[in-house]
Amino acid sequence: MHLHKYEKIWLAFGIGCLFVFLTVIGVSAFAEGNQPPSCLTTIDPEKVDQTPPFDKPGLVKTGNNEYQLNIVVSAFAFTPNQIEIPKGAKVTINVTSKDVIHGFEVAGTNVNMMVEPGYINTLTKTFDKTGEYTILCNEYCGAGHHVMTGRIKVVD
Amino acid sequence: MMGETMKVDRRDAKLALAHLYVAFIALALGGLAGLLQTLVRSGKFNLPAGISYYTILTTHGVLLGLVLTTFFIIGFQFAAVSRTSGAFSDRVRFWGWVGFWTMTIGTAMTAFFILTGQAAVLYTFYAPLQAHAGFYLGLTLVVVGSWISGFAIFAHYARWKKQNPGKASPLLTFMSVTNMILWLVCTLGVAATVLIQLLPWSLGITDRINILVSRTLFWYFGHPLVYFWLLPAYMIWYVVIPKVIGGKIFSDSLARLAFILFLFFSIPVGFHHQLLEPGITPFWKYVQVVLTFIVVIPSLMTAFAMFATFESYGRSKGAKGIFGWLRTLPWGDARFFAPFVGMLFFIPGGAGGIINASHQLDQVVHNTIWVTGHFHLTVATTVVLTFFGAAYWLIPHLSGRVMTKAMNRLAIIQTIVWAIGMTFMSGSMHFAGLLGAPRRSAFSTYGNSPQALEWIPYQIAQAVGGTILFIGIILVLVIVTNLAFFAPKGETEFPVAEAAEPAERTALAMENWKLWLGITVALILVAYTIPFVDMIQNAPPGSKGYKLW
């Protein structure tokens, strides 16, 4: 099959870019650990309230400046929904759903996860700036989807 | 090209036209639903009579994403195959009508359950939100109807091959066959989740459902779906546009190769829609990100072929300088202008797609209205403007009429209106999404959060864009109605270009369907087998159904 000279250059440039993109993503993911949230832990969605750590949702100190934030998501609420986090703390956020699929997004940050019944999802984030962040559900879950909200306050 | 009839058989034309009518009725109703959504999200408007935002949203997604596209594509492909491979046999035409009515009945059923408030589950119908069984059954009929039509096209293609041994099939027929194979392979996923999981569960035969399996089967279908939309637009770009401007197809073989590559790499990629969910290991997510990105290659080949066609035409007319050829293109011809504007919007659209599919960038934009902005550039501009451009010659060709100068002028205005409306709407969606505004949500200030208040000006801009786009829909409906029923009688050409250089040998080698299907299946098995087995072996207890609307 005949390939025009300019087309060869164009495709070589494009495939080269592709290779660079994929290498950047691959190195960032597998060498630097910037993986998407993929906790493979399962949970019985109807027994969330009895299963630790979700039987006592909220912020738990786990080490020097390290915290675990356990949040139960259900239609149409986050529990808890008012959270204070010390500035600079490294927070591991665990979420699970008691009913349908929800989203867990802290607007304006990279904290963004799908919350599916039967699975725990998890993501670690260090909050470096003081201020107030909005938590919201970004996956359609029913009539009250757009009123699901909460706040994270990062304080000194 | 060899032995082609120049005009679509009158009886085949009726079949194709019936599909186009349903498509444009879907555009009218779905477009109205879209307008209402943008108005609600501006915060200045409430839906009357207690109508739910999510009912409107489901209507918009199903009618435009599934009904408009599927009907237009199948109607266009029937016409294209009949035009390039000869009139259908009575049997093929009969099954074409069976497919049409199956899809139409399915659409009516689906619409009934959405509009009566029994299926506000959006067009992705994620379990465990549970719609009425009639909603799933209606969608099943739409898919089964499209399969029947697909097999009608395959049967016609097989007959052509038998009658023309040793010859490469006409390019448009080859492309239609490739697109229908892609569609058949990918809809197996959605058929499996609907028939094995959702229907028994919504009828109460089974109690619980495996959520992750159903999502995975959905996205196995959900991404190739966008290529099923895009490939007919590419058919028009590759084969029709060169003829419209008076040039030739850049390369017959390369066009076929691009289509085969789309078949390979559009299916084993669904995990890039599931990057932020639990239950799939990061390794397998990355494998599918890599496969997703390979689609860049046939996309770049297509871009090259398009601009090479434009430039060589311009140069043959004596254009000078690097960009002199741009001036020779027929800017006043809506059949060229609408698809060309669509191509331009595909540049930011494609770049946004690369961002969405990236492992970590998705973290920022996933499920924000950025994504909505992205597919309103790709599908609702690139694909839809190309379809409009095709309708401007296809409908008069089929209805035995001609497009008047006045209608052509209106079509140019329509394209400009669409481009302006979409720049407003999609542009502000992209910006608001980067700031965190979610997609698929009714108006909300999230308890007067300062962040959410920042998004409102963008939402007002979306309503302005949505309103301009709705004017665009009215214009296109005026043109289409005119072309179908009122325009002066006459002959309109179905433009099919010839290849710049005959390349029969390679073109023939391109029709090794056993090999292509084998590679497609192998890639799917590599990308899905291990994670899928894992999803079933390590499954949590299933979910019962919820009706939360």
XYZ file of C-alpha atoms in Angstrom:
705
model
C 0.000 0.000 0.000
C 1.342 3.378 -1.020
C 1.883 5.917 1.754
C 2.592 9.490 0.767
C 5.863 10.900 2.127
C 4.097 13.670 4.044
C 1.619 11.176 5.446
C 4.516 9.088 6.757
C 5.926 12.160 8.511
C 2.499 13.075 9.900
C 1.836 9.561 11.193
C 5.345 9.248 12.644
C 4.794 12.531 14.490
C 1.372 11.407 15.746
C 2.479 7.950 16.832
C 5.533 9.506 18.469
C 3.280 11.826 20.497
C 1.124 8.865 21.418
C 4.164 6.999 22.674
C 5.237 10.016 24.759
C 1.721 10.426 26.249
C 1.454 6.768 27.190
C 4.945 6.741 28.674
C 4.151 9.803 30.791
C 0.945 8.210 32.041
C 2.616 4.840 32.598
C 5.593 6.250 34.515
C 3.343 8.481 36.597
C 1.042 5.571 37.394
C 3.416 2.683 37.955
C 6.660 4.385 39.026
C 5.265 7.347 40.982
C 2.119 5.644 42.215
C -0.409 8.125 40.790
C -2.962 5.403 40.311
C -6.679 5.900 39.881
C -8.809 4.851 42.854
C -9.115 1.078 42.541
C -9.542 -0.424 45.997
C -10.634 -3.992 45.390
C -12.280 -4.481 48.801
C -15.888 -5.635 48.807
C -18.578 -5.069 51.443
C -22.205 -6.131 51.879
C -24.105 -2.962 50.874
C -26.947 -3.782 53.254
C -24.636 -4.184 56.262
C -22.587 -1.010 55.824
C -23.759 0.389 59.177
C -22.457 -2.684 61.028
C -19.167 -3.052 59.125
C -16.042 -1.266 60.390
C -14.869 1.367 59.692
C -18.260 2.538 58.375
C -20.088 1.705 61.633
C -18.465 4.864 63.042
C -18.125 7.215 60.055
C -15.943 10.294 60.413
C -12.338 11.429 60.708
C -9.916 9.157 62.605
C -6.319 10.025 63.429
C -4.042 7.169 62.378
C -0.574 8.672 62.789
C 1.456 11.829 62.980
C -0.500 14.188 60.712
C -2.193 11.188 59.066
C -5.924 10.606 59.060
C -8.572 8.266 57.778
C -11.852 9.791 56.650
C -14.635 7.192 56.443
C -17.789 8.328 54.678
C -21.043 6.484 54.125
C -22.895 7.592 51.009
C -26.596 6.984 50.485
C -29.554 8.605 48.748
C -29.301 11.575 49.217
C -26.648 12.245 51.864
C -23.011 12.001 52.849
C -22.399 10.875 56.434
C -20.713 12.858 57.907
C -21.191 15.983 55.795
C -19.315 18.613 57.847
C -15.652 17.774 58.175
C -12.723 19.714 59.600
C -9.254 18.725 58.521
C -5.998 20.209 59.808
C -3.933 21.875 57.114
C -1.193 19.698 55.654
C -2.757 16.461 56.886
C -2.522 13.381 54.725
C -6.037 12.001 54.558
C -7.062 8.597 53.242
C -10.687 8.853 52.218
C -12.745 5.630 52.260
C -16.256 5.693 50.842
C -18.964 3.169 50.199
C -22.622 3.270 49.172
C -25.625 1.769 50.963
C -27.920 1.834 47.932
C -27.260 2.993 44.360
C -24.214 4.328 42.504
C -23.067 7.770 43.607
C -20.147 10.057 42.928
C -17.834 11.537 45.539
C -16.242 14.759 44.392
C -14.479 17.450 46.382
C -14.929 20.333 43.958
C -11.762 22.056 42.822
C -9.477 19.158 43.856
C -8.441 15.831 42.372
C -10.637 13.995 44.879
C -13.126 12.341 42.550
C -14.394 8.771 42.880
C -17.229 6.526 41.832
C -19.032 5.040 44.811
C -20.630 1.709 44.023
C -22.678 -0.524 46.292
C -20.688 -3.580 47.319
C -17.291 -1.911 46.951
C -15.139 0.372 49.050
C -13.352 3.083 47.108
C -10.339 4.883 48.451
C -8.023 7.763 47.631
C -5.321 9.634 49.545
C -5.072 13.407 49.480
C -3.023 15.995 51.307
C -4.907 19.237 51.901
C -2.232 21.941 51.663
C -4.391 25.044 51.557
C -6.806 26.291 54.175
C -10.308 27.021 53.010
C -13.680 25.493 52.420
C -14.402 22.822 49.827
C -17.754 21.581 48.575
C -18.430 17.857 48.514
C -20.992 16.792 45.956
C -22.409 13.734 44.228
C -21.513 13.723 40.530
C -23.195 10.507 39.447
C -26.963 10.588 38.951
C -28.656 8.750 41.824
C -32.300 9.880 41.715
C -34.613 12.798 42.416
C -32.484 14.323 45.184
C -29.165 13.909 43.383
C -28.448 17.636 43.161
C -29.098 18.321 46.850
C -26.494 15.831 48.081
C -23.725 17.939 49.513
C -21.233 18.439 52.304
C -18.288 20.636 53.334
C -14.660 20.073 54.083
C -13.017 22.850 56.089
C -9.254 22.838 56.057
C -8.090 24.709 59.173
C -4.760 25.754 60.665
C -16.417 2.776 -9.999
C -17.506 -0.483 -11.430
C -21.063 -1.349 -12.345
C -22.738 1.039 -9.977
C -26.208 2.339 -10.423
C -26.323 6.076 -10.130
C -29.643 6.375 -8.402
C -31.010 4.662 -5.311
C -33.866 2.342 -6.288
C -37.229 4.004 -5.620
C -38.379 1.260 -3.218
C -35.067 1.350 -1.308
C -35.390 5.130 -1.164
C -38.682 4.759 0.695
C -37.051 2.503 3.269
C -34.168 4.931 3.784
C -36.514 7.924 3.996
C -38.661 6.255 6.664
C -35.555 5.986 8.860
C -34.651 9.627 8.254
C -38.153 10.818 9.222
C -37.951 9.066 12.584
C -34.464 10.497 13.092
C -35.619 14.082 12.542
C -38.735 13.668 14.711
C -36.370 12.466 17.457
C -34.235 15.564 16.842
C -37.253 17.846 17.319
C -38.398 16.261 20.604
C -34.940 15.537 22.004
C -33.772 19.039 21.092
C -36.700 20.582 22.961
C -35.761 18.502 26.007
C -32.197 19.781 25.678
C -33.343 23.406 25.551
C -35.416 22.922 28.717
C -32.426 21.414 30.528
C -30.148 24.350 29.817
C -32.917 26.722 30.958
C -33.435 24.833 34.232
C -29.714 24.836 34.947
C -29.506 28.582 34.483
C -31.473 28.788 37.742
C -33.987 31.182 36.187
C -36.608 28.678 35.091
C -38.659 25.876 36.623
C -40.319 23.083 34.693
C -44.119 23.373 34.707
C -46.609 20.785 35.962
C -44.177 19.029 38.245
C -42.176 17.558 35.354
C -38.883 16.226 36.666
C -35.575 17.502 35.308
C -34.375 13.914 35.183
C -37.311 12.796 33.015
C -36.344 15.492 30.526
C -32.701 14.497 30.780
C -33.516 10.838 30.085
C -35.686 11.866 27.115
C -32.905 14.041 25.686
C -30.223 11.354 26.011
C -32.296 8.467 24.654
C -33.856 10.386 21.746
C -30.694 12.130 20.556
C -27.958 9.709 21.632
C -29.672 6.486 20.663
C -32.683 7.121 18.409
C -31.599 10.019 16.162
C -28.180 8.500 15.543
C -29.208 4.874 15.006
C -32.095 5.707 12.662
C -30.099 8.228 10.644
C -27.133 5.881 10.309
C -29.145 2.864 9.229
C -31.204 4.948 6.796
C -28.042 6.506 5.344
C -26.322 3.133 5.051
C -29.311 1.528 3.318
C -29.199 4.348 0.770
C -25.394 4.154 0.429
C -25.360 0.376 -0.077
C -28.249 0.476 -2.550
C -26.559 3.328 -4.447
C -23.159 1.632 -4.719
C -24.022 -2.099 -4.844
C -27.325 -2.002 -6.703
C -30.978 -2.251 -5.725
C -31.935 -4.610 -2.917
C -33.678 -7.898 -3.552
C -37.263 -8.097 -2.312
C -36.091 -10.246 0.590
C -33.426 -7.796 1.747
C -35.874 -4.913 1.463
C -38.516 -6.879 3.390
C -36.096 -7.507 6.254
C -35.064 -3.858 6.122
C -38.685 -2.940 6.834
C -38.915 -5.550 9.591
C -35.848 -3.934 11.171
C -37.373 -0.474 10.796
C -40.664 -1.380 12.467
C -38.955 -3.324 15.249
C -36.827 -0.268 16.051
C -39.779 2.105 15.788
C -42.000 0.053 18.093
C -39.093 -0.244 20.525
C -38.570 3.531 20.436
C -42.259 4.216 21.087
C -42.266 1.789 24.020
C -39.148 3.308 25.542
C -40.512 6.838 25.116
C -43.808 5.840 26.750
C -42.128 4.549 29.915
C -39.823 7.564 30.130
C -42.575 10.136 29.629
C -44.909 8.444 32.130
C -42.180 8.813 34.727
C -41.407 5.117 35.083
C -37.855 5.209 33.779
C -35.935 8.320 34.871
C -32.693 6.337 34.759
C -30.903 8.362 32.036
C -29.674 6.829 28.812
C -26.952 4.921 30.651
C -29.567 3.193 32.887
C -27.030 2.253 35.586
C -28.270 -0.429 37.964
C -29.299 -0.643 40.764
C -31.630 2.205 39.769
C -34.427 0.103 38.354
C -36.666 1.238 35.500
C -39.912 -0.406 34.445
C -39.256 -3.641 32.500
C -40.964 -2.044 29.482
C -38.124 0.496 29.227
C -35.500 -2.244 28.912
C -37.721 -4.239 26.552
C -38.185 -1.183 24.306
C -34.427 -0.623 24.121
C -33.943 -4.316 23.348
C -36.304 -3.982 20.381
C -34.313 -0.986 19.102
C -31.109 -3.036 19.217
C -32.663 -6.199 17.755
C -34.216 -4.135 14.950
C -30.795 -2.689 14.143
C -29.357 -6.228 14.010
C -32.019 -7.279 11.501
C -31.105 -4.298 9.327
C -27.417 -5.123 9.740
C -27.984 -8.676 8.500
C -29.986 -7.306 5.563
C -26.930 -5.229 4.613
C -24.625 -8.251 5.018
C -26.903 -10.377 2.802
C -26.858 -7.727 0.074
C -23.074 -7.438 0.320
C -22.695 -11.242 0.069
C -24.810 -11.262 -3.098
C -22.684 -8.493 -4.624
C -19.502 -10.447 -3.844
C -20.970 -13.551 -5.480
C -21.920 -11.632 -8.607
C -18.564 -9.849 -8.800
C -15.922 -12.484 -8.017
C -12.381 -11.205 -7.586
C -13.431 -7.581 -7.297
C -13.145 -5.235 -4.352
C -16.554 -4.112 -3.138
C -17.592 -0.475 -3.608
C -16.007 1.656 -0.892
C -19.275 2.911 0.650
C -20.617 -0.643 0.865
C -17.378 -1.843 2.445
C -17.543 0.957 5.024
C -21.210 0.281 5.830
C -20.450 -3.405 6.333
C -17.512 -2.579 8.625
C -19.660 -0.224 10.686
C -22.441 -2.794 11.067
C -19.923 -5.461 12.144
C -18.580 -3.054 14.764
C -22.151 -2.394 15.898
C -23.037 -6.096 16.118
C -19.955 -6.990 18.123
C -20.369 -4.126 20.577
C -24.130 -4.377 21.089
C -23.612 -7.973 22.257
C -22.426 -6.398 25.525
C -25.491 -4.262 26.129
C -27.754 -7.100 24.965
C -26.118 -9.406 27.494
C -26.638 -7.033 30.419
C -30.236 -6.260 29.415
C -31.333 -9.829 28.651
C -29.382 -11.738 31.314
C -29.284 -9.145 34.108
C -31.679 -6.190 33.849
C -34.840 -7.738 32.383
C -35.090 -10.753 34.748
C -34.288 -8.435 37.668
C -36.829 -5.746 36.736
C -39.488 -8.441 36.198
C -38.777 -9.848 39.667
C -37.480 -13.191 38.369
C -34.096 -12.547 39.972
C -33.692 -10.662 43.198
C -30.240 -9.158 42.926
C -27.847 -7.823 40.319
C -24.053 -7.665 39.973
C -23.452 -3.937 39.489
C -19.877 -4.045 38.236
C -20.616 -6.723 35.635
C -23.556 -4.709 34.335
C -21.464 -1.516 34.136
C -18.650 -3.328 32.376
C -20.992 -4.865 29.806
C -22.555 -1.433 29.304
C -19.221 0.287 28.637
C -18.032 -2.567 26.429
C -20.847 -1.226 24.227
C -20.799 2.429 25.300
C -17.527 3.512 23.747
C -17.733 1.658 20.412
C -21.177 3.274 20.211
C -19.468 6.620 19.635
C -17.489 5.093 16.753
C -20.718 3.700 15.338
C -21.819 7.350 15.211
C -18.530 8.631 13.879
C -17.842 6.131 11.074
C -20.851 7.176 8.934
C -19.577 10.759 9.246
C -16.194 9.470 8.045
C -17.932 7.716 5.115
C -19.332 11.081 4.093
C -15.952 12.764 4.519
C -13.970 10.125 2.650
C -16.343 9.358 -0.218
C -18.938 12.126 -0.597
C -17.093 15.357 0.197
C -14.367 14.833 -2.464
C -17.100 14.520 -5.096
C -18.962 17.563 -3.753
C -15.867 19.756 -4.102
C -15.002 18.159 -7.481
C -11.929 16.210 -6.358
C -11.008 12.565 -5.846
C -10.633 10.157 -2.919
C -7.054 10.456 -1.655
C -6.557 6.691 -1.340
C -9.118 3.898 -1.475
C -6.887 1.422 0.374
C -5.943 3.790 3.181
C -9.615 4.595 3.743
C -10.343 0.877 4.104
C -7.355 0.390 6.401
C -8.563 3.235 8.642
C -11.975 1.580 8.965
C -10.443 -1.809 9.840
C -8.302 -0.134 12.523
C -11.434 1.489 13.974
C -13.034 -1.947 14.127
C -10.034 -3.331 16.046
C -9.498 -0.516 18.496
C -12.926 0.870 19.299
C -14.164 -2.110 21.297
C -11.568 -3.275 23.863
C -11.475 0.157 25.537
C -14.506 0.459 27.832
C -12.489 0.687 31.055
C -11.456 4.242 30.259
C -15.028 5.142 31.208
C -14.525 3.282 34.486
C -11.158 4.728 35.532
C -12.464 6.078 38.838
C -14.351 3.072 40.058
C -13.393 0.345 42.491
C -13.299 -3.301 41.477
C -10.945 -3.064 38.459
C -7.196 -3.142 38.993
C -5.144 -0.167 37.788
C -3.120 -2.462 35.526
C -6.145 -3.466 33.428
C -7.373 0.107 33.371
C -4.000 1.116 31.908
C -4.117 -1.653 29.285
C -7.408 -0.276 28.016
C -6.117 3.306 28.125
C -3.292 2.198 25.786
C -5.768 0.498 23.439
C -7.987 3.590 23.549
C -5.147 5.841 22.457
C -4.293 3.693 19.424
C -7.489 5.044 17.834
C -5.445 8.219 17.355
C -3.729 6.512 14.379
C -6.764 6.006 12.084
C -8.037 9.420 13.237
C -4.820 11.091 12.066
C -4.963 9.094 8.821
C -8.458 10.456 8.250
C -7.411 14.024 9.005
C -4.528 13.684 6.548
C -6.725 12.200 3.813
C -9.261 15.011 4.173
C -6.815 17.856 3.940
C -4.820 16.093 1.205
C -8.027 15.850 -0.830
C -8.792 19.534 -0.267
C -5.283 20.671 -1.087
C -4.820 18.531 -4.214
C -8.161 19.757 -5.508
C -7.149 23.370 -4.865
C -3.770 22.893 -6.538
C -5.412 21.295 -9.579
C -7.376 24.529 -9.883
C -4.106 26.453 -9.875
C -4.014 27.575 -6.246
C -0.690 29.075 -5.165
C 1.082 29.423 -1.826
C 0.747 27.301 1.306
C -2.912 28.030 1.999
C -4.065 29.337 -1.384
C -6.080 26.168 -1.965
C -8.396 27.104 0.909
C -9.895 29.813 -1.295
C -10.861 27.356 -4.039
C -13.162 25.295 -1.782
C -16.934 25.668 -2.321
C -17.740 27.640 0.853
C -21.185 28.561 -0.416
C -22.269 24.917 -0.783
C -23.985 23.652 2.374
C -23.182 20.046 1.435
C -19.528 20.953 1.941
C -19.747 23.757 4.489
C -21.715 21.909 7.217
C -19.431 18.832 7.336
C -16.339 21.056 7.097
C -17.359 23.053 10.175
C -17.981 19.685 11.838
C -14.400 18.647 11.021
C -13.017 21.831 12.568
C -14.880 21.162 15.821
C -13.377 17.681 15.876
C -9.931 19.133 16.576
C -10.760 20.380 20.124
C -13.205 17.484 20.482
C -10.534 14.868 19.825
C -8.013 16.624 22.065
C -10.574 16.633 24.894
C -11.101 12.931 24.329
C -7.412 12.259 24.895
C -7.680 14.155 28.178
C -10.748 12.178 29.310
C -9.092 8.852 28.559
C -5.881 9.687 30.427
C -5.302 7.823 33.646
C -4.846 10.851 35.918
C -6.360 13.749 33.999
C -9.691 11.954 34.198
C -9.497 12.459 37.967
C -10.061 16.192 37.395
C -12.849 16.017 34.826
C -14.625 12.706 35.450
C -18.402 13.186 35.709
C -18.052 16.936 35.543
C -19.890 18.893 32.885
C -16.581 19.036 30.976
C -17.458 15.559 29.695
C -20.851 16.776 28.504
C -19.063 19.615 26.719
C -16.711 17.086 25.104
C -19.391 14.926 23.553
C -21.404 17.906 22.450
C -18.357 18.820 20.339
C -17.771 15.356 18.950
C -21.217 13.859 18.533
C -23.507 16.879 18.606
C -21.299 18.986 16.331
C -18.879 16.901 14.254
C -21.225 13.989 13.635
C -24.504 15.882 13.625
C -23.347 18.706 11.307
C -21.999 16.061 8.916
C -25.364 14.296 9.030
C -27.140 17.596 8.359
C -24.792 18.217 5.416
C -25.629 14.738 4.091
C -29.366 15.248 4.577
C -29.139 18.276 2.254
C -28.467 15.990 -0.747
C -29.707 12.636 0.555
C -33.284 13.650 1.292
C -33.912 15.408 -2.056
C -32.178 12.504 -3.845
C -34.535 10.044 -2.163
C -37.652 12.181 -2.449
C -37.040 13.158 -6.080
C -36.650 16.864 -5.416
C -33.955 19.543 -5.580
C -32.528 21.923 -3.033
C -33.193 25.507 -4.025
C -30.677 28.330 -3.658
C -32.787 29.796 -0.853
C -32.686 26.534 1.080
C -28.944 26.272 0.533
C -28.528 29.763 1.955
C -30.675 28.832 4.948
C -28.521 25.721 5.449
C -25.360 27.870 5.507
C -27.005 30.105 8.127
C -28.060 26.993 10.057
C -24.454 25.784 10.189
C -23.225 29.147 11.436
C -25.985 29.283 14.069
C -25.011 25.785 15.215
C -21.323 26.689 15.443
C -22.061 29.818 17.498
C -24.530 28.069 19.808
C -22.173 25.196 20.403
C -19.216 27.467 21.055
C -21.206 29.123 23.833
C -22.692 25.970 25.288
C -19.831 23.524 24.956
C -17.205 26.158 25.758
C -18.847 27.126 29.022
C -19.413 23.456 29.856
C -15.676 22.844 29.510
C -14.790 25.781 31.764
C -17.409 25.002 34.404
C -16.297 21.367 34.405
C -12.702 22.345 35.108
C -13.985 24.284 38.122
C -15.784 21.164 39.333
C -19.399 21.628 38.185
C -21.020 18.190 37.892
C -22.802 16.793 34.858
C -26.361 15.340 34.870
C -27.582 17.471 37.784
C -30.524 19.828 38.109
C -29.866 23.403 39.263
C -28.280 23.516 42.707
C -26.173 25.915 44.716
C -25.162 23.144 47.118
C -26.282 25.112 50.149
C -24.962 28.397 48.727
C -21.437 27.089 48.558
C -19.130 29.788 47.179
C -17.713 27.272 44.691
C -21.126 26.398 43.250
C -22.048 30.086 42.955
C -18.983 30.539 40.708
C -20.445 28.068 38.222
C -23.720 29.895 37.690
C -22.508 32.460 35.108
C -21.260 29.543 33.004
C -24.632 27.848 33.377
C -26.329 30.986 32.111
C -23.954 30.968 29.129
C -25.002 27.355 28.536
C -28.639 28.429 28.426
C -27.765 31.123 25.872
C -25.940 28.516 23.779
C -28.772 26.027 24.205
C -31.285 28.590 23.002
C -29.202 29.412 19.920
C -28.857 25.679 19.216
C -32.610 25.227 19.475
C -33.023 27.919 16.804
C -30.565 25.828 14.764
C -32.797 22.783 15.229
C -35.859 24.713 14.044
C -33.933 25.850 10.951
C -32.789 22.349 10.082
C -36.326 21.008 10.528
C -37.623 23.683 8.165
C -35.010 22.704 5.561
C -35.585 18.965 5.955
C -39.377 19.293 5.727
C -38.978 21.417 2.632
C -36.614 18.925 0.986
C -38.859 15.988 1.797
C -42.253 17.416 0.843
C -42.239 20.881 -0.708
C -39.073 21.513 -2.744
C -39.406 21.574 -6.575
C -39.362 18.119 -8.203
C -36.179 17.122 -9.953
C -33.012 15.047 -9.886
C -30.447 15.418 -7.116
C -27.111 13.656 -7.276
C -25.954 11.145 -4.648
C -22.276 12.179 -4.775
C -19.775 9.300 -4.771
C -16.167 10.179 -5.598
C -13.631 8.040 -7.432
C -10.258 7.092 -6.011
C -7.301 9.209 -7.185
C -5.417 6.058 -8.153
C -6.927 2.617 -8.696
C -5.662 0.264 -5.991
C -7.672 -2.868 -6.620
C -5.148 -5.418 -5.366
C -4.738 -4.032 -1.869
C -8.400 -3.116 -1.690
C -9.334 -6.733 -2.327
C -6.993 -7.979 0.396
C -8.902 -5.679 2.766
C -11.958 -7.932 2.695
C -10.579 -10.801 4.724
C -13.400 -10.644 7.248
C -12.462 -13.870 9.021
C -9.062 -12.421 9.822
C -10.412 -9.002 10.868
C -13.077 -10.519 13.094
C -10.503 -12.900 14.539
C -8.194 -10.021 15.493
C -11.132 -8.041 16.910
C -12.224 -10.952 19.093
C -8.643 -11.666 20.193
C -8.156 -8.042 21.300
C -11.455 -8.126 23.207
C -10.478 -11.357 24.961
C -7.080 -9.935 25.936
C -8.606 -6.730 27.290
C -11.551 -8.249 29.147
C -11.137 -11.930 30.098
C -9.056 -11.717 33.275
C -10.733 -8.640 34.823
C -14.153 -10.029 33.941
C -13.510 -13.400 35.575
C -12.193 -11.492 38.562
C -15.386 -9.393 38.761
C -17.486 -12.536 38.988
C -15.203 -14.465 41.356
C -14.666 -11.590 43.785
C -18.181 -10.210 43.586
C -19.824 -8.538 46.570
C -23.416 -9.521 47.442
C -25.651 -8.294 44.625
C -27.949 -5.276 44.800
C -31.711 -5.170 44.830
C -33.508 -2.569 42.732
C -34.159 1.068 43.730
C -36.657 3.551 42.296
C -35.397 6.848 43.627
C -37.127 9.342 41.343
